[in-house]
Coordinates of C-alpha atoms and ligand atoms in Angstrom, one line a residue:
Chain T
X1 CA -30.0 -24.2 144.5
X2 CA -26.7 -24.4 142.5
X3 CA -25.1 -21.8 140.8
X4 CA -23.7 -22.5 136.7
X5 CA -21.1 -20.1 135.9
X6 CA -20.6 -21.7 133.0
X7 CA -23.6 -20.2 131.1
X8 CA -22.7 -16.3 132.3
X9 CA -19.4 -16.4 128.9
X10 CA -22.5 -17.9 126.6
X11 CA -25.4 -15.4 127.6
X12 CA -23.4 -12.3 128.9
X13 CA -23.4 -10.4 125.9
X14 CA -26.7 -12.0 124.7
X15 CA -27.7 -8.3 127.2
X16 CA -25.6 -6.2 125.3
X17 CA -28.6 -4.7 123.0
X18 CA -30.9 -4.8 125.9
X19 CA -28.6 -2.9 128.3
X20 CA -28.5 0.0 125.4
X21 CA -32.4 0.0 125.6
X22 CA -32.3 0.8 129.1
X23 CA -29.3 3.3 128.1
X24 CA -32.4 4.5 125.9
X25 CA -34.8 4.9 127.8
X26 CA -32.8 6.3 130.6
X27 CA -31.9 9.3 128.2
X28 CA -34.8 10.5 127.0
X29 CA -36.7 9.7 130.2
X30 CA -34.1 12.0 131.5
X31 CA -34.5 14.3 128.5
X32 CA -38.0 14.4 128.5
X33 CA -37.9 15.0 132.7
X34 CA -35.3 18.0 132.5
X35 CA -37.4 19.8 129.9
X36 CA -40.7 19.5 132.4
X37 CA -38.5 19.7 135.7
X38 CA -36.9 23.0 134.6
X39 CA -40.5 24.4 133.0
X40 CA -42.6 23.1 135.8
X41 CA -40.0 24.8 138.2
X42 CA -40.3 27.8 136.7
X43 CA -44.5 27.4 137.0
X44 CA -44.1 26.9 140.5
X45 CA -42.0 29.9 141.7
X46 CA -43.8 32.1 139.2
X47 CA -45.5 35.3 140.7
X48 CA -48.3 34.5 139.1
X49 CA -50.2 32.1 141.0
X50 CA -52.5 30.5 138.3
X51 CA -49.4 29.3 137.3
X52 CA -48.1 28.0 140.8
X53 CA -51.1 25.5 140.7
X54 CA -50.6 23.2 137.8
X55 CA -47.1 22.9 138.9
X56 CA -48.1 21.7 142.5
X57 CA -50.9 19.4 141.2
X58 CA -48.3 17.7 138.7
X59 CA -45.8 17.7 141.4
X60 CA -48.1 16.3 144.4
X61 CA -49.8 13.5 141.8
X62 CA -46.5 11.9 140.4
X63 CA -44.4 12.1 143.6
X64 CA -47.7 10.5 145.4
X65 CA -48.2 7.7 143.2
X66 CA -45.9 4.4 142.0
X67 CA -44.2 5.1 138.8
X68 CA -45.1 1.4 137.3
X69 CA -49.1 2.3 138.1
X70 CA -48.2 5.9 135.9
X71 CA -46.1 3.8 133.3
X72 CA -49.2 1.4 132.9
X73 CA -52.1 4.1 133.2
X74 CA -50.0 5.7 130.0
X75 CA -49.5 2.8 127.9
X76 CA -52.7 0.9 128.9
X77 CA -55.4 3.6 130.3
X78 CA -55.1 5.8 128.2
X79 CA -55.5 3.8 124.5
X80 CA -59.2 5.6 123.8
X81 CA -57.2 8.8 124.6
X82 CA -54.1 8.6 122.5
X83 CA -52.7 5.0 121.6
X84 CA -48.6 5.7 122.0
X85 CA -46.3 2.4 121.5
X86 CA -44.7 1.1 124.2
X87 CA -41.3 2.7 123.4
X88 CA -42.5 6.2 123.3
X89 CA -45.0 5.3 126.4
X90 CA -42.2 4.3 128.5
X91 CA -39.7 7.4 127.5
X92 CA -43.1 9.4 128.0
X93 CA -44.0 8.0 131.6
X94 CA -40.9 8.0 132.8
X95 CA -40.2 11.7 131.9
X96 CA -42.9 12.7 133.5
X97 CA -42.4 10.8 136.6
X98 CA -38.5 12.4 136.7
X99 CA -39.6 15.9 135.6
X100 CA -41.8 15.8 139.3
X101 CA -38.5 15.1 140.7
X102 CA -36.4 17.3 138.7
X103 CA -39.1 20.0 138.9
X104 CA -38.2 20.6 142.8
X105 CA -34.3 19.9 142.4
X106 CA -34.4 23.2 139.7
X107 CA -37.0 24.9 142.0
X108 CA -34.6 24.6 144.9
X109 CA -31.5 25.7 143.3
X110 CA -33.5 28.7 141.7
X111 CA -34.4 29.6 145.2
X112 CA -30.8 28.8 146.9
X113 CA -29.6 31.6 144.1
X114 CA -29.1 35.1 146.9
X115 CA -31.8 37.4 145.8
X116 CA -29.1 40.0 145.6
X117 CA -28.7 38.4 142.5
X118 CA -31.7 39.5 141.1
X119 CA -32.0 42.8 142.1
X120 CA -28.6 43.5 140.9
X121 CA -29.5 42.1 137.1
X122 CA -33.5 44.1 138.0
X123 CA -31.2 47.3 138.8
X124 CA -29.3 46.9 135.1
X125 CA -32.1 47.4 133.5
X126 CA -33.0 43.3 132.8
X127 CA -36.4 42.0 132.8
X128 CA -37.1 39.3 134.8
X129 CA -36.8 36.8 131.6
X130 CA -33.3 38.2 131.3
X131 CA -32.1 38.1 134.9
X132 CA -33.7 34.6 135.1
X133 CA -31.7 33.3 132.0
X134 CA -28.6 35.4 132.4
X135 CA -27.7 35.3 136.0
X136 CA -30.1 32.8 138.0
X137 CA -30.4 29.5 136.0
X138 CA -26.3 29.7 135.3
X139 CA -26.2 29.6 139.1
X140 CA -28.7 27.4 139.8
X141 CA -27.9 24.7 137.3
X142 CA -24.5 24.6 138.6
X143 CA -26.3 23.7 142.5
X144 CA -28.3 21.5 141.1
X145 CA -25.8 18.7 139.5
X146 CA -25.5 16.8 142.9
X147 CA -29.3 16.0 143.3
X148 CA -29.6 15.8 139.5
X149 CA -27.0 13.2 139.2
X150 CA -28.7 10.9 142.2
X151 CA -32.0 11.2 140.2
X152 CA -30.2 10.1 137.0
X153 CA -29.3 6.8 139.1
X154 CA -32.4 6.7 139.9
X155 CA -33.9 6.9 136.6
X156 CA -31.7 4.8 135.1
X157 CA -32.8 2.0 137.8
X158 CA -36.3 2.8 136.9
X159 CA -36.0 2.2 133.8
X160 CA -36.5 -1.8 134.6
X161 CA -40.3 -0.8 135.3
X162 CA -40.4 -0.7 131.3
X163 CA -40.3 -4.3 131.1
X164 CA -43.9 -4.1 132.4
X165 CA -44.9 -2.7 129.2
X166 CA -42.8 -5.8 127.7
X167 CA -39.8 -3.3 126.3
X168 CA -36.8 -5.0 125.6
X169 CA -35.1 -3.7 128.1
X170 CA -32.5 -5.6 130.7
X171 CA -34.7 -6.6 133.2
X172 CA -36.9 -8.1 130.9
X173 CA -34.7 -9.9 128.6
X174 CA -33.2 -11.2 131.6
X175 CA -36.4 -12.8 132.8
X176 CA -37.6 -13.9 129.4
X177 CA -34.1 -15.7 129.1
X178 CA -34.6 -17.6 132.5
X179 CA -37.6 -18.8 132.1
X180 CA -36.4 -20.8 128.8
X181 CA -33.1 -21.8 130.4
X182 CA -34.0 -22.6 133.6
X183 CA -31.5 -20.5 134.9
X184 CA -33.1 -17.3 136.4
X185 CA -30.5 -16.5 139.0
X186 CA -27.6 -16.5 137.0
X187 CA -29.8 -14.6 134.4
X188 CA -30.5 -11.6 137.3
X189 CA -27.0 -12.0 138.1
X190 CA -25.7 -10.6 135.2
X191 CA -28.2 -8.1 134.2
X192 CA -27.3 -6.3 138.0
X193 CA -23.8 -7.0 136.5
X194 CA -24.9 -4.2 133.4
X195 CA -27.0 -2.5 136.0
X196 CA -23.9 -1.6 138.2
X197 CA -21.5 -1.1 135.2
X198 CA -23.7 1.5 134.0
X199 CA -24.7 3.1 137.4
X200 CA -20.9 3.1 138.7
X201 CA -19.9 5.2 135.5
X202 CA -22.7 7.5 135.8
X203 CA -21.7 7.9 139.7
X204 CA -18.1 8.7 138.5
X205 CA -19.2 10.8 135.7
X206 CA -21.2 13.2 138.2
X207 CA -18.2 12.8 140.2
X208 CA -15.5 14.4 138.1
X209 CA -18.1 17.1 137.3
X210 CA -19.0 18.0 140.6
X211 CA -15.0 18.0 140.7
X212 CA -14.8 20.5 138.6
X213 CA -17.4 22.6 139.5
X214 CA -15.9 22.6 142.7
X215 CA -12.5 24.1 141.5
X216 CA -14.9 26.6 139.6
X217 CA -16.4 27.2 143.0
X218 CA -14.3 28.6 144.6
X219 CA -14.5 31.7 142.4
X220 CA -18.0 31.7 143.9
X221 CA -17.6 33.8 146.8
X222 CA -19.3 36.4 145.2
Chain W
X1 CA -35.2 74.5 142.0
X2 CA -32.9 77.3 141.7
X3 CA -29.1 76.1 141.5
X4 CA -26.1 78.6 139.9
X5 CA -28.8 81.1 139.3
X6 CA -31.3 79.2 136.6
X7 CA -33.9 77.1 137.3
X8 CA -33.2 73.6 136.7
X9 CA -35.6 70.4 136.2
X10 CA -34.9 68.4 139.3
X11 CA -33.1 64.9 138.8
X12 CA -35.1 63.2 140.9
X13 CA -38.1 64.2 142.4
X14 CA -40.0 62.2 145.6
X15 CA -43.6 63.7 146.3
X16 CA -45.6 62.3 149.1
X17 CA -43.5 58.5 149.3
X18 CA -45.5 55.8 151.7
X19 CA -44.5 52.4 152.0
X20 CA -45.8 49.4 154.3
X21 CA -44.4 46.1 154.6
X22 CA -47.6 44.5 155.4
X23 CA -48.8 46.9 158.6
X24 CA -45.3 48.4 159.2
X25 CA -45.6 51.9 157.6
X26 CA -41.3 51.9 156.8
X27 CA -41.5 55.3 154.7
X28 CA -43.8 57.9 156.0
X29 CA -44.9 61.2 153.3
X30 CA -41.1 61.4 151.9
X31 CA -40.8 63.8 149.6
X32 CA -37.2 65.1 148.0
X33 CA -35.5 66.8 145.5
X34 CA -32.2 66.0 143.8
X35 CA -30.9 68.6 141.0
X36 CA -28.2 67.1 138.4
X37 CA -24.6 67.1 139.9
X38 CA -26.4 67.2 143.7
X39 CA -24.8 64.7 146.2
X40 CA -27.4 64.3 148.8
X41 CA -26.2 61.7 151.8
X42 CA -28.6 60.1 153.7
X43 CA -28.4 59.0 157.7
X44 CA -29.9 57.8 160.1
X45 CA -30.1 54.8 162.6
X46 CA -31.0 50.5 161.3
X47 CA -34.5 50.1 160.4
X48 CA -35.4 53.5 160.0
X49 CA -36.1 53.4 156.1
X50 CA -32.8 54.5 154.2
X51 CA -32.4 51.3 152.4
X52 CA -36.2 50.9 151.6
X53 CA -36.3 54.8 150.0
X54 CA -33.3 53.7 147.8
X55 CA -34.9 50.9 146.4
X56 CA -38.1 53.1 146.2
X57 CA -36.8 55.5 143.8
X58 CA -35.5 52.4 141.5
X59 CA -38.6 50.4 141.8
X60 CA -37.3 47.4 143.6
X61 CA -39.7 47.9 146.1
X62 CA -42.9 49.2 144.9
X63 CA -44.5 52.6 147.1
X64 CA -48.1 52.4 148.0
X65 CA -48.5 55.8 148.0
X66 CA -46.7 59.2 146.1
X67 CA -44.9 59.6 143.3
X68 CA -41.6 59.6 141.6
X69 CA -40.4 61.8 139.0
X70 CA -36.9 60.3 137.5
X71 CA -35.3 63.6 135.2
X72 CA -39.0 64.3 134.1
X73 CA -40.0 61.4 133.7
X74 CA -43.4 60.6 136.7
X75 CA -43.5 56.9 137.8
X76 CA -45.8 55.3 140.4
X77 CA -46.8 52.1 141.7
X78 CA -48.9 51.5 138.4
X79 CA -46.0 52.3 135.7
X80 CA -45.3 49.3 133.5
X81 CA -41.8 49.3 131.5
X82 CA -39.9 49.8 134.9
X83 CA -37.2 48.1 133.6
X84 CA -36.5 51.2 131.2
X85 CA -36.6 53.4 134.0
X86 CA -34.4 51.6 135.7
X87 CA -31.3 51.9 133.4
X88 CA -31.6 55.6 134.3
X89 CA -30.7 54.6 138.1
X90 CA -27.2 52.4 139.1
X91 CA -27.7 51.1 141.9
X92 CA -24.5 50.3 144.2
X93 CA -25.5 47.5 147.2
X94 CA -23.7 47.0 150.1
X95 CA -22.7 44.1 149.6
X96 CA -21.7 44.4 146.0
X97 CA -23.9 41.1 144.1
X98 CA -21.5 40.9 141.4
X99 CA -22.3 37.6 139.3
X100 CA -20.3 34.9 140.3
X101 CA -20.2 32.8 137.0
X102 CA -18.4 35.8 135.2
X103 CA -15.6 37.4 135.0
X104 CA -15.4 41.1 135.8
X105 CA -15.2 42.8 132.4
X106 CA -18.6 40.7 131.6
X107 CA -20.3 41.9 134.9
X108 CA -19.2 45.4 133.4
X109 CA -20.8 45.0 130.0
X110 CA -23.4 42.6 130.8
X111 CA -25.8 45.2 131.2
X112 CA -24.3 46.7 128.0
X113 CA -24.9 43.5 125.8
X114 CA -27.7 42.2 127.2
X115 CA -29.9 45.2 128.0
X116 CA -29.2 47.5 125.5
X117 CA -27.8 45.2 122.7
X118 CA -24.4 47.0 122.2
X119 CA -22.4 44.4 120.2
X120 CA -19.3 42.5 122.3
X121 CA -16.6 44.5 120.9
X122 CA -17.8 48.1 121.4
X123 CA -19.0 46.6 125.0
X124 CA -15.2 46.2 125.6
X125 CA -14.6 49.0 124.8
X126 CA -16.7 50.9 127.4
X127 CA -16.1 48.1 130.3
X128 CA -12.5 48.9 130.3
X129 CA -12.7 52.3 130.2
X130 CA -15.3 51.7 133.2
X131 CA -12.6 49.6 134.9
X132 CA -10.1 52.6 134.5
X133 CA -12.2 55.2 135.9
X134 CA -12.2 52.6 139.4
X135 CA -8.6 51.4 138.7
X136 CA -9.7 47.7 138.0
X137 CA -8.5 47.4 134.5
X138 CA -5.9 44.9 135.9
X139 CA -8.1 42.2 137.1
X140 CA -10.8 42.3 134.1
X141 CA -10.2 38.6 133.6
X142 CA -10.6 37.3 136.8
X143 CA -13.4 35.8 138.8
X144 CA -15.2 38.3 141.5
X145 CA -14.4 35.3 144.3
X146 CA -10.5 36.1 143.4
X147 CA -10.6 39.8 144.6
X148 CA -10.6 42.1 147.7
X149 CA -14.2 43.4 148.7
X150 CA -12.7 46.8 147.8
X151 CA -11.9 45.7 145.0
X152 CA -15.4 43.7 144.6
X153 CA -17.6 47.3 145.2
X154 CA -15.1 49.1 142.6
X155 CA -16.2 46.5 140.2
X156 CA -19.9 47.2 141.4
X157 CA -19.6 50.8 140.6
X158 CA -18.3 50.5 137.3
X159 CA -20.9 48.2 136.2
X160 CA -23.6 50.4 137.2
X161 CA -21.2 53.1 135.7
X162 CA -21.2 51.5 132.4
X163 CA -25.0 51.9 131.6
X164 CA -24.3 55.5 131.9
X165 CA -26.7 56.2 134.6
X166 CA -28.1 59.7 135.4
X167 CA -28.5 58.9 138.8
X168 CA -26.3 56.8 140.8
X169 CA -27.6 55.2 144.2
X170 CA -25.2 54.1 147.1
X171 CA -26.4 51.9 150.1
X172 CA -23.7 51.7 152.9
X173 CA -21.3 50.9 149.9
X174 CA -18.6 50.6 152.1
X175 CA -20.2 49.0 155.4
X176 CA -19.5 45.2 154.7
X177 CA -15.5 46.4 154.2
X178 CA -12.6 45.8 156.2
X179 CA -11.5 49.5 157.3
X180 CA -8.3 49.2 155.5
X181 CA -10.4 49.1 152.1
X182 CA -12.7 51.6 152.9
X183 CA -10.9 54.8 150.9
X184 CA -10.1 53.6 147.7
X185 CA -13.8 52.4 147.8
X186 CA -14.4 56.5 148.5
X187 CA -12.1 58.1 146.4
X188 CA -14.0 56.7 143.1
X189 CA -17.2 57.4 144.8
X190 CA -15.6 61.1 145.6
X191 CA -14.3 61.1 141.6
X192 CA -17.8 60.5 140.7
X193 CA -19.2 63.5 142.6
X194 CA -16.4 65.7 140.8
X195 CA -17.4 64.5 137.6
X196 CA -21.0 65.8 138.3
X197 CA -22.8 62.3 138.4
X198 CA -26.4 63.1 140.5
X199 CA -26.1 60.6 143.2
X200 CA -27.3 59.8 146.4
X201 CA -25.6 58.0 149.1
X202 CA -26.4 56.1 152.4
X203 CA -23.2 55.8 154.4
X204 CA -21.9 56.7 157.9
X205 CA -18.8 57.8 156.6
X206 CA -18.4 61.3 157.6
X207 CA -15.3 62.4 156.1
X208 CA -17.4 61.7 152.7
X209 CA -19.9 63.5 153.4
X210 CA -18.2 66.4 154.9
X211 CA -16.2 66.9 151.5
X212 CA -18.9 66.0 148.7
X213 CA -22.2 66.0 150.2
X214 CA -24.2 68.9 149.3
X215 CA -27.0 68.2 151.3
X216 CA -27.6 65.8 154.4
X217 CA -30.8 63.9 155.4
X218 CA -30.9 62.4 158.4
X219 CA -34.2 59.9 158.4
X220 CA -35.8 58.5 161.9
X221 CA -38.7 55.9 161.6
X222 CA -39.3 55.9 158.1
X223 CA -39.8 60.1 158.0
X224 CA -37.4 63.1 157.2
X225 CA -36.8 64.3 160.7
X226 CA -34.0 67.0 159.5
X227 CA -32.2 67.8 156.6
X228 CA -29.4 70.4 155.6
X229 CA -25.7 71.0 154.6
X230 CA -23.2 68.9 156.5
X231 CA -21.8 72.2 158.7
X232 CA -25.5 72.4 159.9
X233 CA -26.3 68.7 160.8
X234 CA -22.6 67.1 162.3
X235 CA -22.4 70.7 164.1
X236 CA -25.5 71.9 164.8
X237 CA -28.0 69.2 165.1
X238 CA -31.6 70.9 165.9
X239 CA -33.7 67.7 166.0
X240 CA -33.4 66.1 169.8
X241 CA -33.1 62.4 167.5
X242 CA -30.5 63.3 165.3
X243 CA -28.0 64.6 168.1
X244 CA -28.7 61.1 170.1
X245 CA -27.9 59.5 166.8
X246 CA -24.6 62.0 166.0
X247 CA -23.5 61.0 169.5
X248 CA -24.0 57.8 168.9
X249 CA -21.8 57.1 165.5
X250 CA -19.4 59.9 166.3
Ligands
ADP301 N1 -38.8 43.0 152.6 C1 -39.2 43.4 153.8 N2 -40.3 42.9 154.4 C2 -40.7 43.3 155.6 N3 -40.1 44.3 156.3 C3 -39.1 44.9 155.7 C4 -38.5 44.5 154.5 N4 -37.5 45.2 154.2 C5 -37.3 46.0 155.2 N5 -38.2 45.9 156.1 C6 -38.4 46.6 157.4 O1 -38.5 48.0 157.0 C7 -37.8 48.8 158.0 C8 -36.8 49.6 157.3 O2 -35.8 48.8 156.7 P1 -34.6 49.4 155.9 O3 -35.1 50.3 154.8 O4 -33.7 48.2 155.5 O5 -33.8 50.3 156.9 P2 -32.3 50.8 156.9 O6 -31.7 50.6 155.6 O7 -32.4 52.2 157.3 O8 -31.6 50.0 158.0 C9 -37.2 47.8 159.0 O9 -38.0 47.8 160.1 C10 -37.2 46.5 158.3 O10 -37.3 45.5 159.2
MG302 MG1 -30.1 49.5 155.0

């Protein structure tokens, strides 16, 4: 097989509106999957436990099952049900699939937090609504921003399992592009050139923030 | 209750107190009374119940059995709105649980803000004369990891301090110190007592309790195995336990 690096300067940014749909979807799976993972969380560790179980059915069906069979179940099971576009499908699918995830990153960090913590807000006089939004999620946001950022990579990678729903995505545009020009390889090539610009400045990103929570750490001795 | 000749309403009032922790019977038919401005101390050796009766009277632990009368108000394991019974009762824990994402003037006026909605500025207001009264005023803006454990249980006292408590309870407040921070720790506790604050305190600390305690209980397996002024229990211990525990600590 031989390689044409003359086409990557004529198609390379040819991706540029694609790689922004996966910037897209990415977000508001993300968005969508933080809302559910910090409410879901909350479900589970409630001390009510009609709550708990919702929370562990949604968790042990999503983490047990492939995202692209959810992603397609939404868009193409589900039509007698509710009939969503493919945009919205895939920003729906793959928030729920991350709020699983994101759903035992919060539950973790909630539960890290020292349960001195909580007697000492309890002791002030706070509800439980109170201490949880005053003193434990502050703390446990903060713990969770290492695991959160690896499931943002994550996500953002996942967000290729769109193009099974044909949105015009990277992976997809990439594919569609090869097939007419004969060149699928160089075609791949440069959509995992997009795919590691945009995961290396996530990484960094989460970096410099886990930096400077770090600094900010070390006021956390408590 | 008789106390300078009238009768008073107790402060705090434990009838009949059980607890289990599943088949472990840890408080067994407690029953005491506080009156305002009384300094009771408790003792006694690990495990035998101190910490679980503090928590008791404030309802972080919930008693299967007795009651609880806070200044007149009754509470048992059924009361709802604990939370407003609660800002009646500072707690002190030994080891402090200040919140580490704020500074110390807003664990101060936390309470103050968020429980009963005093706006920021007259929360300032009382949070430094809280840090005064425990001579932190100095250190208001900085982080709880950036001061002394001392320091860290001053801070403690003057948060629970700043919800203007009738009762204030202590749980080995100064056992997770280093021994050189131990008496400025005290001497606020010691100010307290002057200043006629009801409290009752867990702690080994003799000399304390010697000087402000008016009462001492000394608690064995989850029971009241002797109680009485400090003279009566460091020098003349009746109960066979409490002098093996006296010989013990002294
Ligand atoms: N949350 C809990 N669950 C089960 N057992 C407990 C719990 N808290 C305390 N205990 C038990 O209750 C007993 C009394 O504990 P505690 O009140 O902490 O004693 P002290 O403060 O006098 O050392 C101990 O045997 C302890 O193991
Ligand atoms: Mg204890």
């Amino acid at each position: 097989m031989e390689w044409d690096f003359s086409v990557f300067p004529k198609y390379f940014s040819s991706f540029l509106p694609y790689a922004w749909m996966t910037l897209q979807v990415t977000f508001f799976g993300i968005l969508i999957g933080v809302g559910l993972g910090l409410l879901f969380a909350l479900l589970r560790i409630s001390k009510y436990k009609v709550l708990n179980y919702p929370s562990k059915l949604y968790i042990w069906v999503i983490r047990g099952t492939p995202l692209l069979l959810q992603l397609l179940f939404l868009y193409f099971g589900l039509v007698n049900v509710i009939k969503l576009d493919k945009l919205p499908a895939a920003f729906v699918a793959l928030g729920i699939h991350n709020g699983a995830y994101i759903a035992e990153i919060f539950r973790g960090a909630i539960q890290s937090v020292d349960i001195g913590q909580r007697e000492a807000g309890i002791s002030l006089g706070m509800t439980s609504f109170k201490v949880m939004q005053r003193i434990i999620l502050p703390q446990a946001f903060k713990r969770s921003v290492p695991p959160l950022s690896n499931q943002f990579i994550i996500a953002l990678k996942d967000s290729s399992l769109a193009s099974a729903i044909s949105v015009p995505e990277l992976l997809l545009h990439a594919r569609q592009l090869g097939s007419s020009n004969y060149k699928l390889m160089e075609m791949l090539t440069i959509a995992a050139i997009y795919y590691l610009i945009m995961t290396t400045m996530l990484t960094i990103l989460a970096n410099k923030i886990e930096k400077r929570l770090k600094v900010s750490d070390s006021r956390t001795g408590v | 209750m008789i106390k300078n000749g009238n009768p008073v309403q107790p402060m705090i009032k434990v009838e009949n107190l059980s607890k289990w922790f599943g088949k472990h019977k840890v408080l067994n038919n407690i029953n005491i009374t506080v009156v305002p401005g009384e300094v009771v101390v408790i003792i006694g050796s690990s495990g035998s119940g101190k910490s679980t009766l503090l928590r008791c009277i404030n309802f972080l632990e919930k008693p299967q059995k007795g009651t609880i009368n806070i200044d007149g108000t009754e509470i048992n394991c059924k009361s709802k709105n604990l939370h407003l019974v609660r800002r009646d009762v500072g707690m002190v824990f030994q080891h402090f649980n200040l919140f580490p994402h704020m500074t110390v003037m807003n664990n101060v006026i936390e309470g103050l803000t968020q429980v009963k909605k005093m706006n920021r500025q007259e929360a300032l207001e009382v949070g430094r004369k809280m840090l005064d009264k425990v001579g932190m005023q100095e250190k208001a803006d900085t982080y709880p990891s950036m001061i002394s454990g001392g320091q860290k249980q001053r801070v403690a006292i003057a948060r629970a301090l700043a919800m203007n408590p009738k009762i204030m309870l202590f749980d080995e407040p100064t056992s997770a110190l280093d021994p050189e921070l131990v008496g400025d720790v005290l001497l606020v506790m010691k100010k307290l007592a002057a200043d006629g604050m009801t409290m009752i305190v867990v702690t080994h600390e003799m000399g304390f309790a010697r000087e402000v305690a008016d009462r001492i209980i000394y608690m064995d397996e989850g029971r009241i195995v002797e109680r009485g002024s400090a003279e009566d229990i460091y020098n003349n211990p009746q109960n066979e336990r409490t002098k093996e525990f006296l010989s013990r600590i002294l």
